[in-house]
Every structure is written in structure tokens, then in C-alpha cells.
CSV table of C-alpha atoms in Angstrom, one decimal:
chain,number,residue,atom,x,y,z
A,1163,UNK,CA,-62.2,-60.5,-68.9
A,1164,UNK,CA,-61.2,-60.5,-65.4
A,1165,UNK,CA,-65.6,-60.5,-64.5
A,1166,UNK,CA,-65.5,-64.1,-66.2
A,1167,UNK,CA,-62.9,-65.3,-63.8
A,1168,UNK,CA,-63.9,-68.1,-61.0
A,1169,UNK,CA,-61.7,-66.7,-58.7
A,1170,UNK,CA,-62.0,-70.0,-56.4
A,1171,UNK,CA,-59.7,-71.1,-54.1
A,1172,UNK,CA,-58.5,-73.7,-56.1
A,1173,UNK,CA,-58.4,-71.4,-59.8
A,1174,UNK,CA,-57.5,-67.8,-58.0
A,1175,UNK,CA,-53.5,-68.0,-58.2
A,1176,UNK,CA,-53.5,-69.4,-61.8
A,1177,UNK,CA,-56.1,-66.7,-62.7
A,1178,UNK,CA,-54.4,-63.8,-61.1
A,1179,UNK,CA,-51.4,-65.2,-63.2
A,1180,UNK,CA,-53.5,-64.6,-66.0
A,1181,UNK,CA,-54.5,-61.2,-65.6
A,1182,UNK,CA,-51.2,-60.1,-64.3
A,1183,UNK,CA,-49.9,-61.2,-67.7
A,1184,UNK,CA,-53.5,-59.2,-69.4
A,1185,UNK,CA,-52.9,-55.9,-67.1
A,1186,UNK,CA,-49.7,-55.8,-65.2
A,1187,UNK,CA,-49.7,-53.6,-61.8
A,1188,UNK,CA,-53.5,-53.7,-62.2
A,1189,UNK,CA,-54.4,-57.2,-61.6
A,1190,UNK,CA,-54.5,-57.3,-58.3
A,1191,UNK,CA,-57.3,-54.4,-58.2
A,1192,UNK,CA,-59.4,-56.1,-60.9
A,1193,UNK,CA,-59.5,-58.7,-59.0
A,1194,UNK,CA,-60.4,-57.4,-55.9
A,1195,UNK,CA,-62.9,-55.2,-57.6
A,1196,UNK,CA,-64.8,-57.9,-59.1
A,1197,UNK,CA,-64.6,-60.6,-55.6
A,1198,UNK,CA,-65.9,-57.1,-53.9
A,1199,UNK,CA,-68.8,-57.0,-56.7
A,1200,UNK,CA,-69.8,-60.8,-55.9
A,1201,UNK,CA,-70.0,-59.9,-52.3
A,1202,UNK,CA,-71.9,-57.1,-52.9
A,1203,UNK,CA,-74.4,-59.1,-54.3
A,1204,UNK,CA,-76.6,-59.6,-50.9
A,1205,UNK,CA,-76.6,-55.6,-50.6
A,1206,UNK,CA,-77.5,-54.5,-53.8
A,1207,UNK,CA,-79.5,-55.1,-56.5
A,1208,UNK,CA,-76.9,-54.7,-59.3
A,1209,UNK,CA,-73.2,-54.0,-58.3
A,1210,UNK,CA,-71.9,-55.0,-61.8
A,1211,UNK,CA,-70.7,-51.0,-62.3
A,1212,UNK,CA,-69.6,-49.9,-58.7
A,1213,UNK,CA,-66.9,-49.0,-57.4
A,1214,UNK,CA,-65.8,-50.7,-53.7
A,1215,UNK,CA,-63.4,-50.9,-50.9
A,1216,UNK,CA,-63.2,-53.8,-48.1
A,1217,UNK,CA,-64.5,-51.8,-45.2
A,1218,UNK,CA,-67.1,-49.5,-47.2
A,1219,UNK,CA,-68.6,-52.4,-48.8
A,1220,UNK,CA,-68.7,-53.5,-45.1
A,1221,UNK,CA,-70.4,-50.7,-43.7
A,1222,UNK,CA,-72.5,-49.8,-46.9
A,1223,UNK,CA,-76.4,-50.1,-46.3
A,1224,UNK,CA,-78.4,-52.6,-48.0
A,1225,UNK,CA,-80.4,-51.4,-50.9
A,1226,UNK,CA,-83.8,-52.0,-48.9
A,1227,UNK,CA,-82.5,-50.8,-45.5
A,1228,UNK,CA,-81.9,-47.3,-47.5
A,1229,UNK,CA,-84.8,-47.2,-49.7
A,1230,UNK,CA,-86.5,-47.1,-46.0
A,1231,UNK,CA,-84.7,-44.5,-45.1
A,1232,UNK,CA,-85.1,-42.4,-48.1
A,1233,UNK,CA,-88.5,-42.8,-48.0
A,1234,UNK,CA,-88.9,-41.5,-44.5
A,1235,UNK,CA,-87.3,-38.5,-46.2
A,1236,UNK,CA,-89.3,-38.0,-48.9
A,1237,UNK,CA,-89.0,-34.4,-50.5
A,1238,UNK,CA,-86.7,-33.3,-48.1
A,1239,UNK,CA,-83.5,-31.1,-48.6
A,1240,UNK,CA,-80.8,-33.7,-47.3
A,1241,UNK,CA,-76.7,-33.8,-46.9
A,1242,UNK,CA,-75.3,-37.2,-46.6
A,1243,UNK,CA,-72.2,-35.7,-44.8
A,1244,UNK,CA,-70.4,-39.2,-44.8
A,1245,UNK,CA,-71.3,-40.7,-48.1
A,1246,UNK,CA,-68.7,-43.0,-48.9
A,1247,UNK,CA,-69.0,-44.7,-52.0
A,1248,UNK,CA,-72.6,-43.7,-52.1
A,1249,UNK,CA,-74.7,-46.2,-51.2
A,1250,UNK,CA,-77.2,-44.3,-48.9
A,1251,UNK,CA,-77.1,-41.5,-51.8
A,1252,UNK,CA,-78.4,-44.1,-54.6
A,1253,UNK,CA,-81.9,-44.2,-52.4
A,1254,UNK,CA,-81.7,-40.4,-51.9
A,1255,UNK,CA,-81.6,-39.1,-55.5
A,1256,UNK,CA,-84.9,-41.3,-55.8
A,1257,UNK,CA,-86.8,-39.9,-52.7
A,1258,UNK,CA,-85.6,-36.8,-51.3
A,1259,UNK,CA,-86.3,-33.3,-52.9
A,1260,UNK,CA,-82.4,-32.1,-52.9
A,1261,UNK,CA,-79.8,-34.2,-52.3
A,1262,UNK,CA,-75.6,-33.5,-52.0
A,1263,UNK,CA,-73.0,-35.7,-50.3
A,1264,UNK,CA,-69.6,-35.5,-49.1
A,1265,UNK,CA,-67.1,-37.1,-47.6
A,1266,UNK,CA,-63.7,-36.6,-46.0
A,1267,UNK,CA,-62.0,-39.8,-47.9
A,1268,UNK,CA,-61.0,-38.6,-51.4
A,1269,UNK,CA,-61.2,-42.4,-52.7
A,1270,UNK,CA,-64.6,-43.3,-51.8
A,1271,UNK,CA,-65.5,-39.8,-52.8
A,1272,UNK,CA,-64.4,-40.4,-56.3
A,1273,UNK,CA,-65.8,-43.8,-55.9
A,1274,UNK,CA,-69.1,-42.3,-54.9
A,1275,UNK,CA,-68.7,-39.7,-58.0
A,1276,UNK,CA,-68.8,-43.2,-60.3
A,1277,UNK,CA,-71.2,-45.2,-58.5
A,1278,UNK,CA,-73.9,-42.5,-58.4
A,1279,UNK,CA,-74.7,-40.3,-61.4
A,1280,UNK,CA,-76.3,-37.1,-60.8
A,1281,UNK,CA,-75.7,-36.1,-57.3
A,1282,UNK,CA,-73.9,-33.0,-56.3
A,1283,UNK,CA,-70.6,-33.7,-54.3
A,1284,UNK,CA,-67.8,-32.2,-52.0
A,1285,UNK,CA,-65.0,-33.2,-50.1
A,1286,UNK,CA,-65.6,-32.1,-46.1
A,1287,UNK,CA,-65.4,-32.9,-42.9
A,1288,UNK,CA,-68.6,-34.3,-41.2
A,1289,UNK,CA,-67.6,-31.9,-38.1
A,1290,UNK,CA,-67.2,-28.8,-40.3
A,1291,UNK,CA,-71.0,-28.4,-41.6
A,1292,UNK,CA,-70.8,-27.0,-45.1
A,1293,UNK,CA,-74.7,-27.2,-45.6
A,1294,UNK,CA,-77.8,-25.3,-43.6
A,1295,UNK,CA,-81.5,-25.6,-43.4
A,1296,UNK,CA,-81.1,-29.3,-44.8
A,1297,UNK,CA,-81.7,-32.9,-43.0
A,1298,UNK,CA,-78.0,-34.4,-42.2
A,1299,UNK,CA,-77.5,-38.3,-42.8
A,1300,UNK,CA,-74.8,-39.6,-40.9
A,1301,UNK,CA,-73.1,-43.0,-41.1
A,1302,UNK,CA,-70.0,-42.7,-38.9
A,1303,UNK,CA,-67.2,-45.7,-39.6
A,1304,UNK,CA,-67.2,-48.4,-36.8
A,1305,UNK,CA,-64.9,-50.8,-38.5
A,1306,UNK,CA,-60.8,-50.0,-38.3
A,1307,UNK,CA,-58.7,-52.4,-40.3
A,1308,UNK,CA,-61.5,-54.9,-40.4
A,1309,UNK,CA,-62.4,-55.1,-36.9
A,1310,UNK,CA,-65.6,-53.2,-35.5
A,1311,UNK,CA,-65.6,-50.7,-32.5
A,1312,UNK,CA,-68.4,-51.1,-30.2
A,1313,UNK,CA,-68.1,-47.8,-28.2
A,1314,UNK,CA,-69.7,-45.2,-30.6
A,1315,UNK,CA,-66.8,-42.8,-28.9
A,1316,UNK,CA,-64.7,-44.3,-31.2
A,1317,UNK,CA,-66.9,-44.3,-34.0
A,1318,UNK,CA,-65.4,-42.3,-37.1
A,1319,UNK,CA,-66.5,-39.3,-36.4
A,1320,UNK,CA,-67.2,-39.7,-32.7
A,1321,UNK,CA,-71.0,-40.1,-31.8
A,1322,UNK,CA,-70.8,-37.8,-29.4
A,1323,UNK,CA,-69.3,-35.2,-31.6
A,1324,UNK,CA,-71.7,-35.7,-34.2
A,1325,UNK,CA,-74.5,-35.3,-31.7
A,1326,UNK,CA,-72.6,-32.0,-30.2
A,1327,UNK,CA,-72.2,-31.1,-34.0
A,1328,UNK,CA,-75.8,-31.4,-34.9
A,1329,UNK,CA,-77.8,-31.1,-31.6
A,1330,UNK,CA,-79.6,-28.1,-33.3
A,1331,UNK,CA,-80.3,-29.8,-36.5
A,1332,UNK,CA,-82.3,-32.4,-37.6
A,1333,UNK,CA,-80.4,-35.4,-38.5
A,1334,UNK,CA,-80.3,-39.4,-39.1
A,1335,UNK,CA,-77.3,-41.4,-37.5
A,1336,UNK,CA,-77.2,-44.8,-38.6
A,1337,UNK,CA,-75.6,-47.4,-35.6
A,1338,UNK,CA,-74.7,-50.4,-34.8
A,1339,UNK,CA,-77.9,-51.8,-33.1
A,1340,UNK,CA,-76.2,-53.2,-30.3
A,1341,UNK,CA,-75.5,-49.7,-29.1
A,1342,UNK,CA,-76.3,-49.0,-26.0
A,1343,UNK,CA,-79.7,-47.1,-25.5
A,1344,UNK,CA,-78.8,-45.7,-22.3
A,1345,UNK,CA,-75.4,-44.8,-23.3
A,1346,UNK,CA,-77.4,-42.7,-25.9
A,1347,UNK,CA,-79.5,-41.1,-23.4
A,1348,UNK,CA,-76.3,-39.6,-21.1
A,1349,UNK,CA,-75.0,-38.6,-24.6
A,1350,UNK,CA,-78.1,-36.2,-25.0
A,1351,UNK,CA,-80.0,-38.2,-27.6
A,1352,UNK,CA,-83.7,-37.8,-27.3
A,1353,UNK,CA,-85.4,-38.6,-30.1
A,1354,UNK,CA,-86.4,-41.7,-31.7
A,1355,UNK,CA,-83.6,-44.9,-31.9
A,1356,UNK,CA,-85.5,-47.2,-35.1
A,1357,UNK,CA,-84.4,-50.8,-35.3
A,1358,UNK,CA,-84.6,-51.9,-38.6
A,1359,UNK,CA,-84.4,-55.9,-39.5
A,1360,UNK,CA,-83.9,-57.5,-43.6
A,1361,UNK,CA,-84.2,-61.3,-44.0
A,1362,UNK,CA,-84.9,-62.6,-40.5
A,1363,UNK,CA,-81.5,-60.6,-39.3
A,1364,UNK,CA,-81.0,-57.1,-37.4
A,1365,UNK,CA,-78.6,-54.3,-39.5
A,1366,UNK,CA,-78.8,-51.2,-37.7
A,1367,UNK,CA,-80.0,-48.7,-35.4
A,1368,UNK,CA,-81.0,-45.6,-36.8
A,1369,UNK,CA,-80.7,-42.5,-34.9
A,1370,UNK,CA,-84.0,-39.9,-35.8
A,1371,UNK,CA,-83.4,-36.4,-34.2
A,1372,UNK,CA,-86.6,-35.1,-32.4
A,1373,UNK,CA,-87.9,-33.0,-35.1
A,1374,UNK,CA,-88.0,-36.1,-37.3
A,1375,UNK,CA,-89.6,-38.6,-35.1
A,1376,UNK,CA,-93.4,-39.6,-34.8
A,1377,UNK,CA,-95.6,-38.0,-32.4
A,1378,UNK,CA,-94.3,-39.7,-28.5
A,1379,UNK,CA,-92.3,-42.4,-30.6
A,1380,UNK,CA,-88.7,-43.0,-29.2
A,1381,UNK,CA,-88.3,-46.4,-30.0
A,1382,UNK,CA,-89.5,-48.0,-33.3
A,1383,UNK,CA,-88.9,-51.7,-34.3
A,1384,UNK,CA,-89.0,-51.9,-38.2
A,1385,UNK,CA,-89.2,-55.4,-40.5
A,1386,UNK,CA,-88.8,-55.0,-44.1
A,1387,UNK,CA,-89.9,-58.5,-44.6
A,1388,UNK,CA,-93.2,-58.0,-43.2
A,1389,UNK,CA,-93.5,-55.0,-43.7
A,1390,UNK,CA,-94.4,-54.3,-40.4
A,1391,UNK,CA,-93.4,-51.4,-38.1
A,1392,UNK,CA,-94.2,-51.1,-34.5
A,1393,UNK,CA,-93.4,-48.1,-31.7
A,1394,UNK,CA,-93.5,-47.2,-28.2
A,1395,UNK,CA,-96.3,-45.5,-28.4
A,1396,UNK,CA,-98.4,-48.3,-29.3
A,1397,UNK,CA,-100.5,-50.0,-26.0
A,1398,UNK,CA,-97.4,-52.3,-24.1
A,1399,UNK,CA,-100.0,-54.3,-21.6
A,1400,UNK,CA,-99.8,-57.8,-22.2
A,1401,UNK,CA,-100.5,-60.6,-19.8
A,1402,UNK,CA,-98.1,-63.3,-18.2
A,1403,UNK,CA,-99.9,-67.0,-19.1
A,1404,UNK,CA,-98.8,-70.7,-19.3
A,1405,UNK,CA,-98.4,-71.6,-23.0
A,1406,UNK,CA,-101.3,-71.8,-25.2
A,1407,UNK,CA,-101.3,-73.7,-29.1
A,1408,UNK,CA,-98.1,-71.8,-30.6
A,1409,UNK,CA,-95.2,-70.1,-29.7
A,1410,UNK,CA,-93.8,-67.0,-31.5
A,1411,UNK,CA,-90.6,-66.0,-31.6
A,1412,UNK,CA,-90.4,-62.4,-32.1
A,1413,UNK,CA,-88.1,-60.5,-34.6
A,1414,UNK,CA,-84.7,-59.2,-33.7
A,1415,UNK,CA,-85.6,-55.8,-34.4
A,1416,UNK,CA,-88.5,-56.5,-32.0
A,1417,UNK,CA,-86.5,-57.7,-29.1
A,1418,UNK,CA,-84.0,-55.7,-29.5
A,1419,UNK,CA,-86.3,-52.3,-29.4
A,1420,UNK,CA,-87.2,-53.3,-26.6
A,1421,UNK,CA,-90.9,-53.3,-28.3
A,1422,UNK,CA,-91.9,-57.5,-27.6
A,1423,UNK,CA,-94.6,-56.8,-25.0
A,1424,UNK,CA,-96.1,-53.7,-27.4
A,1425,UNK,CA,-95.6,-56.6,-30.2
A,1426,UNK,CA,-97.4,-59.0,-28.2
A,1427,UNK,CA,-100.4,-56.7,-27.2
A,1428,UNK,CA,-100.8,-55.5,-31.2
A,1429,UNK,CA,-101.7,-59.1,-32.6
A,1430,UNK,CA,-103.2,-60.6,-28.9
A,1431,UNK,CA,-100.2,-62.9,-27.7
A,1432,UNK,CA,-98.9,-62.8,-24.2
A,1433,UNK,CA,-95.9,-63.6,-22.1
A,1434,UNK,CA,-94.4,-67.0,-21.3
A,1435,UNK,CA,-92.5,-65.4,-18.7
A,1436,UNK,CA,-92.3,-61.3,-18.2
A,1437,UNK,CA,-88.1,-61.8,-18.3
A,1438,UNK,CA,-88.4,-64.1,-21.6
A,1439,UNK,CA,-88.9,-62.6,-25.5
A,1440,UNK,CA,-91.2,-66.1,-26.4
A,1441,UNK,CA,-94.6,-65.5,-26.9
A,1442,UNK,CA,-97.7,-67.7,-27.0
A,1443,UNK,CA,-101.4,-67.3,-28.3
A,1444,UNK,CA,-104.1,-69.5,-29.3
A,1445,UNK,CA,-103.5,-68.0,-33.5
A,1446,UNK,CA,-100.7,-67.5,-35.1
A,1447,UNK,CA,-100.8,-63.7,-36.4
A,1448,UNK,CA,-100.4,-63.3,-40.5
A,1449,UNK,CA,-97.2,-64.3,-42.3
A,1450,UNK,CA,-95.5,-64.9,-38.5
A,1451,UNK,CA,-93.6,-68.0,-38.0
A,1452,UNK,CA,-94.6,-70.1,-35.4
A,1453,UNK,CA,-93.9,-73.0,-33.6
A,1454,UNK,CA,-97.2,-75.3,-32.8
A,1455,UNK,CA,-96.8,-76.9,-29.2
A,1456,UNK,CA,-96.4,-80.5,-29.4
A,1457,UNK,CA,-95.2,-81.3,-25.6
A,1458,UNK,CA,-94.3,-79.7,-22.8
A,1459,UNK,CA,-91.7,-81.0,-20.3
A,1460,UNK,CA,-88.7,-80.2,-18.0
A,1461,UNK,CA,-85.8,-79.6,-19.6
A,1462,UNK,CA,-82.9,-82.3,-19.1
A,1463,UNK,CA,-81.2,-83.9,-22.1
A,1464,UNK,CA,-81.8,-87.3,-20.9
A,1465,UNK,CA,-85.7,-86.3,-20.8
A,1466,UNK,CA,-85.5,-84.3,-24.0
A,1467,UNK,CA,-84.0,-87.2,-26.4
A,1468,UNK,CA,-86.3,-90.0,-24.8
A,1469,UNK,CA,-89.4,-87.9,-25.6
A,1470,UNK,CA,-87.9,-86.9,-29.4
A,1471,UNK,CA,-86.7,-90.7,-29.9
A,1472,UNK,CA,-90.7,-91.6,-29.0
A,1473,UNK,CA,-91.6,-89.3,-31.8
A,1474,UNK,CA,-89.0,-90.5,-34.4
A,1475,UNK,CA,-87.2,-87.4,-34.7
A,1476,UNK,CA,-84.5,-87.3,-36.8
A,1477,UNK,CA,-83.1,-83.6,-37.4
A,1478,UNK,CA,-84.3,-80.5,-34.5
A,1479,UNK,CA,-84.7,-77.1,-34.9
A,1480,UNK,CA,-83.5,-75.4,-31.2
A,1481,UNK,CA,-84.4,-72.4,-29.8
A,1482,UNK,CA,-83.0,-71.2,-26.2
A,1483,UNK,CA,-83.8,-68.0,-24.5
A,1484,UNK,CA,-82.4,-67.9,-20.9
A,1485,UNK,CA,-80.6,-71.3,-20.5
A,1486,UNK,CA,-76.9,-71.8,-20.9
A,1487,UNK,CA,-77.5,-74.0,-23.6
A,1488,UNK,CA,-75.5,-74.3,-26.8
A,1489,UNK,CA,-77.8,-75.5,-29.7
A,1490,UNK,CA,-75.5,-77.1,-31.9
A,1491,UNK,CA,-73.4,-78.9,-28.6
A,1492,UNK,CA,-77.0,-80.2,-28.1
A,1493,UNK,CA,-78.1,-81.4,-31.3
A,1494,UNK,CA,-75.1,-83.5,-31.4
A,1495,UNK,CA,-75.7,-84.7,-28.1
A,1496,UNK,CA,-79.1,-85.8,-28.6
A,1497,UNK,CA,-77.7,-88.4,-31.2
A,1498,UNK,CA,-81.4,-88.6,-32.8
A,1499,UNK,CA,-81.7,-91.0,-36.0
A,1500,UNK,CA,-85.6,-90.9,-37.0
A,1501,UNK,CA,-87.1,-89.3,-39.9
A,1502,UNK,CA,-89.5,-86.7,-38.5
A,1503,UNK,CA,-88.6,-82.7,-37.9
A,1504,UNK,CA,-89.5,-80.8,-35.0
A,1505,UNK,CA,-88.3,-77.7,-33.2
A,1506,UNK,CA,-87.1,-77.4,-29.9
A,1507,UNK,CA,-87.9,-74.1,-27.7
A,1508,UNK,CA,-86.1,-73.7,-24.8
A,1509,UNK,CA,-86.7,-71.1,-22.0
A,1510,UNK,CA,-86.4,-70.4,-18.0
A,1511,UNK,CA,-90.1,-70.0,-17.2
A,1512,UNK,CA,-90.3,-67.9,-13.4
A,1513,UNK,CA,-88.0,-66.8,-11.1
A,1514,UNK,CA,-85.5,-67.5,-8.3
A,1515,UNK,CA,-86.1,-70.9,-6.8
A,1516,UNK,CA,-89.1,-71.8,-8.6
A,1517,UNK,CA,-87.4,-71.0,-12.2
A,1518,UNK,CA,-87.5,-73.8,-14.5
A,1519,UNK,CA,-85.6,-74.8,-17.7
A,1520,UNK,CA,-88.6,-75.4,-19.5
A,1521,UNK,CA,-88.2,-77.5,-22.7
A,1522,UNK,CA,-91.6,-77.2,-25.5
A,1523,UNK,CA,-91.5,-79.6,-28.4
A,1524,UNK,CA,-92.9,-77.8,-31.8
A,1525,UNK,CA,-94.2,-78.7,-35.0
A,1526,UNK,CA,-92.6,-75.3,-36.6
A,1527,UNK,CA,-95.6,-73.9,-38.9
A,1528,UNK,CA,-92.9,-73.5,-41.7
């Protein structure tokens, strides 16, 4: 009943009226249950049967981001310690030899125990190992009431306790990927930190002890989309050059692995500027984006909306690297009123006094 509501902002007090009068004290749950469901939606395949909380359907992996995972595991022993309500383990009982969770939270345990049929479970404390000999999944909260924590000290469980914990073990720690790599390194990390990107947008950072990395990998820039992975250990020489027929914008999980000149050097692209993610070539590499140089010129406003009013340009797709430029403050700005579309990539090409707020108009490939 309550799964055929709206729940809209203009039909959820009537509707909550109505189930209150269905179930009573319950109504309030169903409801939540089935707004979580809808949300749930752009992690998971099928939510119509789970079970969910705010903050774990906040922190849960998405489906493909897991499936990954698992797979890396294939026919391995393996002990999500903080399973929650399960999501990582739906991916394990497919791909891992053995699999058995736990968690310290009694609710998302029991959650986990509905939402995932067929796994062993336990209630422990990710700091008190109750397995040996298996691989340890780890997924420490860094949400509190709704609001993330950015130092992984005050992760739940601590990083750093995790990593004390589990130093002689091998293990997989999914982050936030804005952590701090070298904040990792003074914690005693040394193995391989995997950025891992779904739909054009970066979800993690994914800790792999040393006994689970590749051969000299320690940094690894993963895109489901493509799929494409691409590590450290792959040649990083590319050259510095003025801009050739397109520009490429490299995935976040690129960039933020740190992996955009070893990206660059794989598909034969080089550097606008050795400080500067954009990268040009003369061919756009398969199924990458690209934007086809139209114009080049100095960026100024003033110079930027004559040159797009002299191609009729009516709506702009901007992209700024390296300039204190707001995109949408200047698409409003630029008051343009033609029909044509173009992109606008903006970047600071050199350094110190000869650095210039360079401004390339694009014909974006799609």
C-alpha cells in the first residue's frame, strides 16, 4: 500500500495521514523505508526488498563499484568486518570462495540478515578480529548524523586503528577519495590506493594491502564506464606542447590518482601545461569525450562573449582548470542569445609572469 504512495511534497502529509490511519506507530517507518528504497535506486539494481537506514544507504557501495571489488576477490576466503546492511556482501556471495560478515550495529546487522540470503553472519567489533587466514573488507563510517568526516582519524573505526589492526593481514579499506595520500603514507600504508569512478563521477578510494596489489602498482585509476583501468606502473613520459585538434579532459578517477600524465602517455596525448589535467592530441582516443578546438584566445570576458556572439552561440559548456573562475557566474555573464552550442575550456597555460588565462572555444565531440 504504502509502495504506491507519491510521497511528494505536495501529497506526503495527507499520505502519511493515510497510513497512520492503515498502520498506526508504523507509518512513519514505512514511509521512510520506501522514500529510502526510491533513493536507492541509483545504487542498486533492485531495492524493492531491502532493508535501509539514512546514513547506511549513504555510505553503501554502488552495485557496480562492488561487483569490481568482488571480482578482484574472486575465490577468496573473505570477512566483511563492517557489513552494514550488506551491500558490499551482495557482490561477495557472487565472487568470493567464502564469504561471512559482521558488524558491530545490531540494526544494520539484522538489516543485513534480510537484505542478503545466504551469508554467514555475527555481531563483532571490526577491532576485535574474529576471523584468520581470510581477506578483511573494511568500510569504516565517515558520516556522523549526516555530515561527513574528512580526517580518516575519525573515521568509524579509526583508519589508523584499522591499519594497526590489520597491518599483518591482507585487507581492502574502502575511503573517501579525497583522502589524503600522503596522510596514508605517515599512517604506514604501502600498498596500492585504487580510485574507482561510475557515471562520469569519483566514489571512492580503495585501500589494497601489499599482498593484494599488482606487481609495482601503488596507485590505480579505475572507470567502470569505459572499462578502462590504468596504474603507476604504466610508462608516465608525456610531453609539454601548444594545443593540437582536441582537448581531453580526463576522468576524475584519473586526476585524482594522480595517473593523467601515465593516461596521457597510454593513448598518445600530451600536456597543455605540466601543472594543468587538460590534455591535447591530434585523435581523440576510443569512446573519450573530447572537445574539438574551434579558437584560441586570451581569456577576458569582454573577449570571450564577442568571439561567441560572432559564432551565434546561444548556450556554453565551461570548463576551468586553474582560473578563479565560476562557470555558472560566467555563463550568466556572457548574456549570449544565438542558437549554436559550444564548450568553453578554460586553463592557466605556463608559469609565473608569463602564465596566461588561456580561453579555447570547442565544438564538444558529444
Amino acid at each position: 500500500m504504502v509502495a504506491g504512495y507519491r510521497l511528494t511534497d505536495t501529497t506526503l502529509v495527507s499520505e502519511i495521514a493515510s497510513a497512520r490511519s492503515t498502520f498506526g506507530d508504523r507509518a512513519a517507518i514505512l514511509v521512510e523505508t520506501v522514500q529510502l528504497r526510491r533513493k536507492a535506486v541509483a545504487k542498486f539494481a533492485d531495492p524493492s526488498g531491502w532493508l535501509f537506514t539514512a546514513d547506511a544507504l549513504q555510505q553503501a557501495t554502488a552495485a557496480p563499484v562492488a561487483a569490481h571489488r568482488a571480482r578482484r576477490l574472486s575465490g577468496a576466503v573473505v570477512h566483511d568486518a563492517t557489513c552494514s546492511i550488506g551491500s558490499e556482501l551482495v557482490a561477495l556471495r557472487d565472487w568470493a570462495g567464502y564469504v561471512v560478515g559482521s558488524d558491530i550495529d545490531p540494526v544494520r546487522l539484522a538489516m543485513a540478515r534480510h537484505n542478503v540470503a545466504g551469508v554467514d553472519l555475527c555481531r563483532a567489533d571490526a577491532l576485535r578480529p574474529v576471523t584468520r587466514d581470510s581477506v578483511v573488507v573494511l568500510d569504516p563510517a565517515r558520516r556522523s548524523a549526516g555530515r561527513r568526516r574528512f580526517d580518516p582519524r575519525d573515521y568509524t573505526p579509526a583508519l589508523d586503528a584499522l591499519l594497526a589492526v590489520y597491518g599483518d593481514r591482507d585487507f581492502v579499506v574502502k575511503t573517501a577519495p579525497g583522502i589524503d595520500f600522503g596522510e596514508l603514507g605517515r599512517m604506514g600504508f604501502a600498498g596500492e590506493i585504487e580510485v574507482t569512478s561510475l557515471a562520469g563521477s569519483v566514489r571512492e578510494a580503495c585501500l589494497w594491502s601489499p599482498g593484494l596489489a599488482a606487481q609495482g602498482v601503488t596507485r590505480r585509476a579505475t572507470m567502470l564506464d569505459g572499462p578502462e583501468d590504468i596504474t603507476d606502473a604504466e610508462p608516465g613520459d608525456c610531453p609539454v606542447a601548444p594545443v593540437g585538434r582536441w582537448i581531453v579532459d580526463p576522468d576524475g578517477a584519473v586526476v585524482r590518482a594522480g595517473l593523467v600524465r601515465h593516461y596521457a602517455a597510454r593513448h598518445g596525448l600530451w600536456q597543455l601545461d605540466p601543472d594543468i589535467a587538460y590534455l591535447s592530441g591530434d585523435r581523440l582516443p576510443d569512446g573519450v569525450r573530447g572537445f574539438e578546438v574551434l579558437e584560441e584566445l586570451a581569456f577576458s570576458e569582454r573577449r570571450l562573449r564577442q568571439a561567441l556572439s560572432s559564432r551565434d552561440v546561444g548556450a556554453v559548456e565551461i570548463l576551468v582548470r586553474g582560473v578563479d573562475v565560476d562557470p555558472d557566474t560566467l555563463r550568466q555573464r556572457l548574456r549570449l542569445r544565438g542558437s549554436e552550442h559550444v564548450a568553453v575550456v578554460i586553463a592557466r597555460i605556463g608559469s609565473g609572469p608569463a602564465s596566461r588565462a588561456t580561453a579555447f572555444i570547442c565544438r564538444p565531440s558529444r
